[in-house]
Structure formats: structure tokens, C-alpha cells
Amino acid sequence: MTEQDLAGIGAIITGSSRGIGAATATLLGARGAGVVVNYRQKAPRAKKVVAGIEGAGGRAVAVGADLTEAAGAQALVDAAVENFGGLNLLVLNASGGMESGRGEDYALKLNRDAQVQMVRTAIQVMPAGSQIVFVTSHQAHFIEQTATMDAYEPVARSKRAGEDALLELIPELDAKGITLTVVSGDMIEGTITATLLERAEPGALETRREAAGKLYSVEEFAAEIAALIGRSDLPQGHTELVGGAEDFLAANG
């Protein structure tokens, strides 16, 4: 990768006001992409990410949008077109479902329905050669074969449903010359999901850390995501397993 290999492209990273999304946005901004930094509620955090990208000479804009609403997806696409002249990259990083008070069906609404809605909205303007990246976890990717922690199971199943729904869109993506890449990682140190899981099941992270050998940091995982962006050699629907997948693979024969 050249230092500015993404110069001139417009990118959306959902859920990028903190954690993996923010770290990925920063890396892509450093490579020249114009980045739409998406947040749901925390505007100051998103603006801090934007300021960091701009301070390093990059281009970014913070856009508040609830992905579970059609208007939210459209707002992100419009921002990419208006600020950066188009949309060539969509990183589907936003996920959730362990938050309190969001309703019983929230995990499925966000992790499946909103992902499909975001893609359908984005591909209306994405040219051939564009890339969509879906970020998931081993706990979700392998949920049909390997049980996960009770507290995380509804989220895992909803994220797997989201992955399956996106894979079903491949014929539409093929017709437009757009590539889908899935990136699956183990539990990531320092993320809100890891924090909530540890609160629900004390010791869960240490157990997973021992099984995997190590858990990636937010920055390490973001670097793995960024390394897949802009690669023309990836087959359609490629799944990249990042860190600690050996025991999942062994369990699946």
C-alpha cells in the first residue's frame, strides 16, 4: 500500500466515533480517503476523531445517523457524495444489542436489517470497483457450530443473520461490480462489547484470552481491517479470520 493509495475516494465507516470504527477511520484517513465518521449520539467523540484525521492532513466529516432508520443510511451516503464527490468504500462496523432499554428486537434490527438497508442505499451511488466490508466476530460467525456466552448469544445470532443477509446480496453486488469482504475477529480488548460481556459474565474475557492465546487490541484489529481495504485480489464474499480462530475451526472439523 502506498501512503496515499486511497486518495480521492469517499468512505463511510459506521459506528466510528469510538473503538474499532474510530481507529479504522483514522487509518483510512491517513491513506487519503475522505471519511464519513458516523455516530448515533456522541457528537463530541465523533468530532474528536474528525479533528485527529484533519490534524494529520486528512479529510473527514462527522455525521449523526441512526442506522435503524432509512433516513440515517441516506444521510451518510449523501454526506459522502457531497463532501468527497462519491462513495467507494463502506465499512459496516456498527453493531450492538447488549444495550439496555432498546427493545427485544433491537439486536436483529441493527445487526441484520440496518446492515442490509445501509448496503442497499449505498450501492445506488457506488461505482464498479467499490468495496463493502462487514465487521463481525468469531462468536457470531461460528455461532451455528460453536456455542458462545449466554449473554452474547442473541447478539451473535443477530450478527450471523446480518452476515447471511449480506451474502445473499452478492448477485446484486456482482451486477454492479462491488466486492463484499467479511472480517471476523475474536473478542477485542477495550471494546464496549467486551466491557458489557465482562460485566454480564465476570471472567469471560480471561477465559477467552486463555483459549485464544491473546486477544487483539482495538488498534491491532483496525489495522487488520484496513489492510484488506483496496486489495483487488480478494474474491467476492471472502472471509478473513483475524486472531484466535484455531479453536473455532477445530471445533468445526
mmCIF file of C-alpha atoms in Angstrom:
data_model
loop_
_atom_site.group_PDB
_atom_site.id
_atom_site.type_symbol
_atom_site.label_atom_id
_atom_site.label_comp_id
_atom_site.label_asym_id
_atom_site.label_seq_id
_atom_site.Cartn_x
_atom_site.Cartn_y
_atom_site.Cartn_z
ATOM 1 C CA MET A 1 0.000 0.000 0.000
ATOM 2 C CA THR A 2 1.267 3.440 -0.889
ATOM 3 C CA GLU A 3 0.914 6.165 1.667
ATOM 4 C CA GLN A 4 -1.965 7.861 -0.170
ATOM 5 C CA ASP A 5 -3.362 4.859 -2.043
ATOM 6 C CA LEU A 6 -6.955 5.803 -1.128
ATOM 7 C CA ALA A 7 -6.682 9.449 -2.212
ATOM 8 C CA GLY A 8 -9.805 10.659 -3.978
ATOM 9 C CA ILE A 9 -12.211 8.055 -2.639
ATOM 10 C CA GLY A 10 -15.165 8.601 -0.339
ATOM 11 C CA ALA A 11 -15.652 6.208 2.575
ATOM 12 C CA ILE A 12 -18.318 5.609 5.204
ATOM 13 C CA ILE A 13 -17.417 3.818 8.434
ATOM 14 C CA THR A 14 -20.486 3.111 10.519
ATOM 15 C CA GLY A 15 -20.170 3.333 14.290
ATOM 16 C CA SER A 16 -16.886 5.198 14.075
ATOM 17 C CA SER A 17 -16.981 7.667 16.944
ATOM 18 C CA ARG A 18 -15.013 5.244 19.140
ATOM 19 C CA GLY A 19 -13.270 1.903 19.285
ATOM 20 C CA ILE A 20 -12.604 -0.157 16.176
ATOM 21 C CA GLY A 21 -14.546 2.186 13.906
ATOM 22 C CA ALA A 22 -12.647 5.273 15.053
ATOM 23 C CA ALA A 23 -9.279 3.531 14.726
ATOM 24 C CA THR A 24 -10.190 2.292 11.230
ATOM 25 C CA ALA A 25 -11.373 5.760 10.199
ATOM 26 C CA THR A 26 -8.058 7.233 11.339
ATOM 27 C CA LEU A 27 -6.036 4.685 9.358
ATOM 28 C CA LEU A 28 -8.069 5.209 6.181
ATOM 29 C CA GLY A 29 -7.928 8.973 6.545
ATOM 30 C CA ALA A 30 -4.134 8.732 6.720
ATOM 31 C CA ARG A 31 -4.205 6.879 3.397
ATOM 32 C CA GLY A 32 -6.087 9.738 1.728
ATOM 33 C CA ALA A 33 -9.704 8.581 1.894
ATOM 34 C CA GLY A 34 -12.369 11.154 2.652
ATOM 35 C CA VAL A 35 -14.068 9.605 5.662
ATOM 36 C CA VAL A 36 -17.639 9.956 6.899
ATOM 37 C CA VAL A 37 -17.366 9.350 10.641
ATOM 38 C CA ASN A 38 -20.738 8.079 11.835
ATOM 39 C CA TYR A 39 -22.142 8.408 15.353
ATOM 40 C CA ARG A 40 -25.584 7.835 16.861
ATOM 41 C CA GLN A 41 -25.462 10.106 19.915
ATOM 42 C CA LYS A 42 -21.903 11.060 20.855
ATOM 43 C CA ALA A 43 -21.173 14.038 18.583
ATOM 44 C CA PRO A 44 -18.167 15.347 20.587
ATOM 45 C CA ARG A 45 -16.449 11.960 20.302
ATOM 46 C CA ALA A 46 -17.018 11.819 16.547
ATOM 47 C CA LYS A 47 -15.768 15.375 16.111
ATOM 48 C CA LYS A 48 -12.611 14.434 18.009
ATOM 49 C CA VAL A 49 -11.992 11.603 15.521
ATOM 50 C CA VAL A 50 -12.543 14.036 12.645
ATOM 51 C CA ALA A 51 -10.171 16.560 14.226
ATOM 52 C CA GLY A 52 -7.499 13.871 14.539
ATOM 53 C CA ILE A 53 -7.823 12.919 10.869
ATOM 54 C CA GLU A 54 -7.788 16.547 9.737
ATOM 55 C CA GLY A 55 -4.863 17.338 12.036
ATOM 56 C CA ALA A 56 -2.865 14.658 10.232
ATOM 57 C CA GLY A 57 -3.701 16.226 6.872
ATOM 58 C CA GLY A 58 -6.708 14.052 6.021
ATOM 59 C CA ARG A 59 -10.344 14.767 5.203
ATOM 60 C CA ALA A 60 -13.308 13.733 7.331
ATOM 61 C CA VAL A 61 -16.774 14.798 8.406
ATOM 62 C CA ALA A 62 -18.883 13.700 11.400
ATOM 63 C CA VAL A 63 -22.465 12.700 10.613
ATOM 64 C CA GLY A 64 -25.057 11.746 13.199
ATOM 65 C CA ALA A 65 -27.295 8.954 11.933
ATOM 66 C CA ASP A 66 -29.332 6.121 13.428
ATOM 67 C CA LEU A 67 -28.744 3.194 11.089
ATOM 68 C CA THR A 68 -32.014 1.543 12.067
ATOM 69 C CA GLU A 69 -33.822 4.355 10.225
ATOM 70 C CA ALA A 70 -33.832 4.703 6.419
ATOM 71 C CA ALA A 71 -33.119 8.417 6.755
ATOM 72 C CA GLY A 72 -29.955 7.601 8.692
ATOM 73 C CA ALA A 73 -28.491 5.459 5.913
ATOM 74 C CA GLN A 74 -29.376 8.096 3.319
ATOM 75 C CA ALA A 75 -27.767 10.852 5.372
ATOM 76 C CA LEU A 76 -24.452 9.008 5.418
ATOM 77 C CA VAL A 77 -24.486 8.354 1.675
ATOM 78 C CA ASP A 78 -25.435 11.971 0.955
ATOM 79 C CA ALA A 79 -22.572 13.185 3.163
ATOM 80 C CA ALA A 80 -20.029 11.076 1.268
ATOM 81 C CA VAL A 81 -21.244 12.346 -2.097
ATOM 82 C CA GLU A 82 -21.486 15.981 -1.011
ATOM 83 C CA ASN A 83 -18.180 16.150 0.867
ATOM 84 C CA PHE A 84 -15.975 13.758 -1.073
ATOM 85 C CA GLY A 85 -17.558 13.538 -4.505
ATOM 86 C CA GLY A 86 -18.730 9.953 -4.238
ATOM 87 C CA LEU A 87 -18.747 6.714 -2.262
ATOM 88 C CA ASN A 88 -16.272 3.920 -2.994
ATOM 89 C CA LEU A 89 -15.938 2.212 0.376
ATOM 90 C CA LEU A 90 -18.452 1.189 3.031
ATOM 91 C CA VAL A 91 -17.221 -0.350 6.283
ATOM 92 C CA LEU A 92 -20.106 -1.863 8.240
ATOM 93 C CA ASN A 93 -18.638 -1.669 11.709
ATOM 94 C CA ALA A 94 -21.642 -0.564 13.804
ATOM 95 C CA SER A 95 -23.280 -3.306 15.835
ATOM 96 C CA GLY A 96 -24.926 -3.737 19.209
ATOM 97 C CA GLY A 97 -27.705 -5.469 21.042
ATOM 98 C CA MET A 98 -26.435 -5.654 24.614
ATOM 99 C CA GLU A 99 -27.568 -2.130 25.449
ATOM 100 C CA SER A 100 -30.390 -1.819 27.955
ATOM 101 C CA GLY A 101 -33.748 -0.289 27.091
ATOM 102 C CA ARG A 102 -33.526 -0.661 23.300
ATOM 103 C CA GLY A 103 -36.255 -3.281 22.896
ATOM 104 C CA GLU A 104 -36.242 -7.045 22.411
ATOM 105 C CA ASP A 105 -35.775 -6.965 18.645
ATOM 106 C CA TYR A 106 -33.084 -4.268 18.632
ATOM 107 C CA ALA A 107 -30.148 -6.640 18.026
ATOM 108 C CA LEU A 108 -31.753 -8.077 14.881
ATOM 109 C CA LYS A 109 -32.923 -4.659 13.750
ATOM 110 C CA LEU A 110 -29.409 -3.210 13.981
ATOM 111 C CA ASN A 111 -27.215 -6.182 13.150
ATOM 112 C CA ARG A 112 -29.257 -7.530 10.222
ATOM 113 C CA ASP A 113 -31.925 -5.174 8.932
ATOM 114 C CA ALA A 114 -29.923 -1.951 9.245
ATOM 115 C CA GLN A 115 -26.883 -3.542 7.561
ATOM 116 C CA VAL A 116 -28.942 -4.578 4.532
ATOM 117 C CA GLN A 117 -30.620 -1.168 4.399
ATOM 118 C CA MET A 118 -27.233 0.571 4.539
ATOM 119 C CA VAL A 119 -25.874 -1.557 1.688
ATOM 120 C CA ARG A 120 -28.959 -1.116 -0.491
ATOM 121 C CA THR A 121 -28.757 2.644 -0.001
ATOM 122 C CA ALA A 122 -25.013 2.813 -0.617
ATOM 123 C CA ILE A 123 -24.910 0.725 -3.791
ATOM 124 C CA GLN A 124 -27.202 3.211 -5.510
ATOM 125 C CA VAL A 125 -24.191 5.515 -5.822
ATOM 126 C CA MET A 126 -21.170 3.199 -5.502
ATOM 127 C CA PRO A 127 -19.317 2.685 -8.796
ATOM 128 C CA ALA A 128 -17.820 -0.569 -10.080
ATOM 129 C CA GLY A 129 -14.634 -1.411 -8.217
ATOM 130 C CA SER A 130 -16.059 -0.302 -4.866
ATOM 131 C CA GLN A 131 -15.762 -2.393 -1.703
ATOM 132 C CA ILE A 132 -18.042 -3.185 1.215
ATOM 133 C CA VAL A 133 -16.512 -4.589 4.415
ATOM 134 C CA PHE A 134 -18.646 -6.252 7.098
ATOM 135 C CA VAL A 135 -17.034 -6.483 10.530
ATOM 136 C CA THR A 136 -18.129 -9.359 12.739
ATOM 137 C CA SER A 137 -16.847 -11.663 15.492
ATOM 138 C CA HIS A 138 -15.853 -15.326 15.594
ATOM 139 C CA GLN A 139 -18.546 -15.780 18.240
ATOM 140 C CA ALA A 140 -21.129 -14.664 15.649
ATOM 141 C CA HIS A 141 -19.529 -16.112 12.516
ATOM 142 C CA PHE A 142 -19.329 -19.621 14.041
ATOM 143 C CA ILE A 143 -22.488 -19.441 16.195
ATOM 144 C CA GLU A 144 -24.266 -22.233 14.319
ATOM 145 C CA GLN A 145 -21.438 -24.650 15.158
ATOM 146 C CA THR A 146 -19.934 -23.318 18.390
ATOM 147 C CA ALA A 147 -21.875 -22.079 21.418
ATOM 148 C CA THR A 148 -20.944 -18.712 22.884
ATOM 149 C CA MET A 149 -21.510 -16.996 26.217
ATOM 150 C CA ASP A 150 -25.189 -16.811 27.174
ATOM 151 C CA ALA A 151 -25.118 -13.031 27.487
ATOM 152 C CA TYR A 152 -23.763 -12.664 23.953
ATOM 153 C CA GLU A 153 -25.813 -15.318 22.153
ATOM 154 C CA PRO A 154 -28.707 -13.072 20.973
ATOM 155 C CA VAL A 155 -26.185 -10.583 19.565
ATOM 156 C CA ALA A 156 -24.114 -13.360 17.973
ATOM 157 C CA ARG A 157 -27.147 -14.854 16.274
ATOM 158 C CA SER A 158 -28.306 -11.455 15.007
ATOM 159 C CA LYS A 159 -24.848 -10.670 13.598
ATOM 160 C CA ARG A 160 -24.714 -14.054 11.865
ATOM 161 C CA ALA A 161 -28.150 -13.302 10.422
ATOM 162 C CA GLY A 162 -26.744 -9.999 9.186
ATOM 163 C CA GLU A 163 -23.758 -11.713 7.591
ATOM 164 C CA ASP A 164 -26.037 -14.241 5.872
ATOM 165 C CA ALA A 165 -28.334 -11.486 4.614
ATOM 166 C CA LEU A 166 -25.380 -9.593 3.129
ATOM 167 C CA LEU A 167 -24.022 -12.726 1.445
ATOM 168 C CA GLU A 168 -27.445 -13.145 -0.166
ATOM 169 C CA LEU A 169 -26.938 -9.733 -1.798
ATOM 170 C CA ILE A 170 -23.852 -10.940 -3.703
ATOM 171 C CA PRO A 171 -25.713 -11.361 -7.031
ATOM 172 C CA GLU A 172 -26.760 -7.697 -6.802
ATOM 173 C CA LEU A 173 -23.228 -6.662 -5.870
ATOM 174 C CA ASP A 174 -21.754 -8.725 -8.706
ATOM 175 C CA ALA A 175 -24.048 -6.958 -11.161
ATOM 176 C CA LYS A 176 -22.628 -3.624 -10.009
ATOM 177 C CA GLY A 177 -19.003 -4.745 -9.760
ATOM 178 C CA ILE A 178 -18.896 -4.221 -5.985
ATOM 179 C CA THR A 179 -16.953 -6.577 -3.706
ATOM 180 C CA LEU A 180 -18.082 -7.749 -0.253
ATOM 181 C CA THR A 181 -15.424 -8.694 2.304
ATOM 182 C CA VAL A 182 -16.202 -10.155 5.747
ATOM 183 C CA VAL A 183 -13.716 -9.588 8.578
ATOM 184 C CA SER A 184 -14.231 -11.747 11.667
ATOM 185 C CA GLY A 185 -12.284 -11.154 14.856
ATOM 186 C CA ASP A 186 -12.157 -12.642 18.311
ATOM 187 C CA MET A 187 -13.208 -10.649 21.356
ATOM 188 C CA ILE A 188 -11.344 -7.353 21.187
ATOM 189 C CA GLU A 189 -9.742 -5.815 24.264
ATOM 190 C CA GLY A 190 -11.207 -2.453 25.233
ATOM 191 C CA THR A 191 -14.415 -2.532 23.181
ATOM 192 C CA ILE A 192 -17.834 -1.763 24.633
ATOM 193 C CA THR A 193 -18.977 -5.323 23.813
ATOM 194 C CA ALA A 194 -16.090 -6.796 25.774
ATOM 195 C CA THR A 195 -16.858 -4.482 28.689
ATOM 196 C CA LEU A 196 -20.551 -5.398 28.711
ATOM 197 C CA LEU A 197 -19.759 -9.091 28.426
ATOM 198 C CA GLU A 198 -17.331 -8.960 31.319
ATOM 199 C CA ARG A 199 -19.986 -7.209 33.379
ATOM 200 C CA ALA A 200 -22.599 -9.843 32.495
ATOM 201 C CA GLU A 201 -20.241 -12.801 32.898
ATOM 202 C CA PRO A 202 -17.203 -11.942 35.077
ATOM 203 C CA GLY A 203 -14.132 -13.832 33.927
ATOM 204 C CA ALA A 204 -15.443 -14.329 30.387
ATOM 205 C CA LEU A 205 -12.659 -12.289 28.797
ATOM 206 C CA GLU A 206 -9.875 -14.066 30.663
ATOM 207 C CA THR A 207 -11.341 -17.428 29.663
ATOM 208 C CA ARG A 208 -11.412 -16.349 26.015
ATOM 209 C CA ARG A 209 -7.912 -14.858 26.287
ATOM 210 C CA GLU A 210 -6.548 -18.189 27.520
ATOM 211 C CA ALA A 211 -8.324 -20.154 24.770
ATOM 212 C CA ALA A 212 -7.126 -17.837 22.008
ATOM 213 C CA GLY A 213 -3.622 -17.244 23.309
ATOM 214 C CA LYS A 214 -4.126 -13.497 23.035
ATOM 215 C CA LEU A 215 -6.878 -11.024 22.226
ATOM 216 C CA TYR A 216 -6.286 -8.232 19.748
ATOM 217 C CA SER A 217 -6.388 -4.599 20.827
ATOM 218 C CA VAL A 218 -8.693 -2.145 19.081
ATOM 219 C CA GLU A 219 -5.737 -0.707 17.150
ATOM 220 C CA GLU A 220 -4.438 -4.127 16.094
ATOM 221 C CA PHE A 221 -7.827 -5.245 14.803
ATOM 222 C CA ALA A 222 -8.398 -1.943 12.994
ATOM 223 C CA ALA A 223 -5.047 -2.415 11.245
ATOM 224 C CA GLU A 224 -6.170 -5.855 10.036
ATOM 225 C CA ILE A 225 -9.411 -4.364 8.665
ATOM 226 C CA ALA A 226 -7.545 -1.529 6.961
ATOM 227 C CA ALA A 227 -5.076 -3.969 5.388
ATOM 228 C CA LEU A 228 -7.939 -5.619 3.472
ATOM 229 C CA ILE A 229 -9.187 -2.349 2.030
ATOM 230 C CA GLY A 230 -8.184 -1.527 -1.504
ATOM 231 C CA ARG A 231 -6.994 -5.067 -2.284
ATOM 232 C CA SER A 232 -8.063 -6.174 -5.745
ATOM 233 C CA ASP A 233 -7.071 -9.813 -5.218
ATOM 234 C CA LEU A 234 -9.828 -10.685 -2.736
ATOM 235 C CA PRO A 235 -12.541 -12.985 -4.114
ATOM 236 C CA GLN A 236 -16.180 -11.989 -3.778
ATOM 237 C CA GLY A 237 -17.504 -12.818 -0.297
ATOM 238 C CA HIS A 238 -14.042 -13.510 1.140
ATOM 239 C CA THR A 239 -13.979 -14.035 4.920
ATOM 240 C CA GLU A 240 -10.816 -13.006 6.769
ATOM 241 C CA LEU A 241 -10.406 -14.649 10.196
ATOM 242 C CA VAL A 242 -8.355 -12.416 12.475
ATOM 243 C CA GLY A 243 -6.798 -13.908 15.590
ATOM 244 C CA GLY A 244 -7.759 -16.860 17.750
ATOM 245 C CA ALA A 245 -9.822 -18.782 15.189
ATOM 246 C CA GLU A 246 -7.959 -22.059 15.569
ATOM 247 C CA ASP A 247 -10.181 -23.494 18.282
ATOM 248 C CA PHE A 248 -13.325 -22.456 16.402
ATOM 249 C CA LEU A 249 -12.017 -24.127 13.239
ATOM 250 C CA ALA A 250 -11.014 -27.239 15.182
ATOM 251 C CA ALA A 251 -14.485 -27.428 16.723
ATOM 252 C CA ASN A 252 -15.963 -27.298 13.234
ATOM 253 C CA GLY A 253 -13.855 -30.166 11.997
#
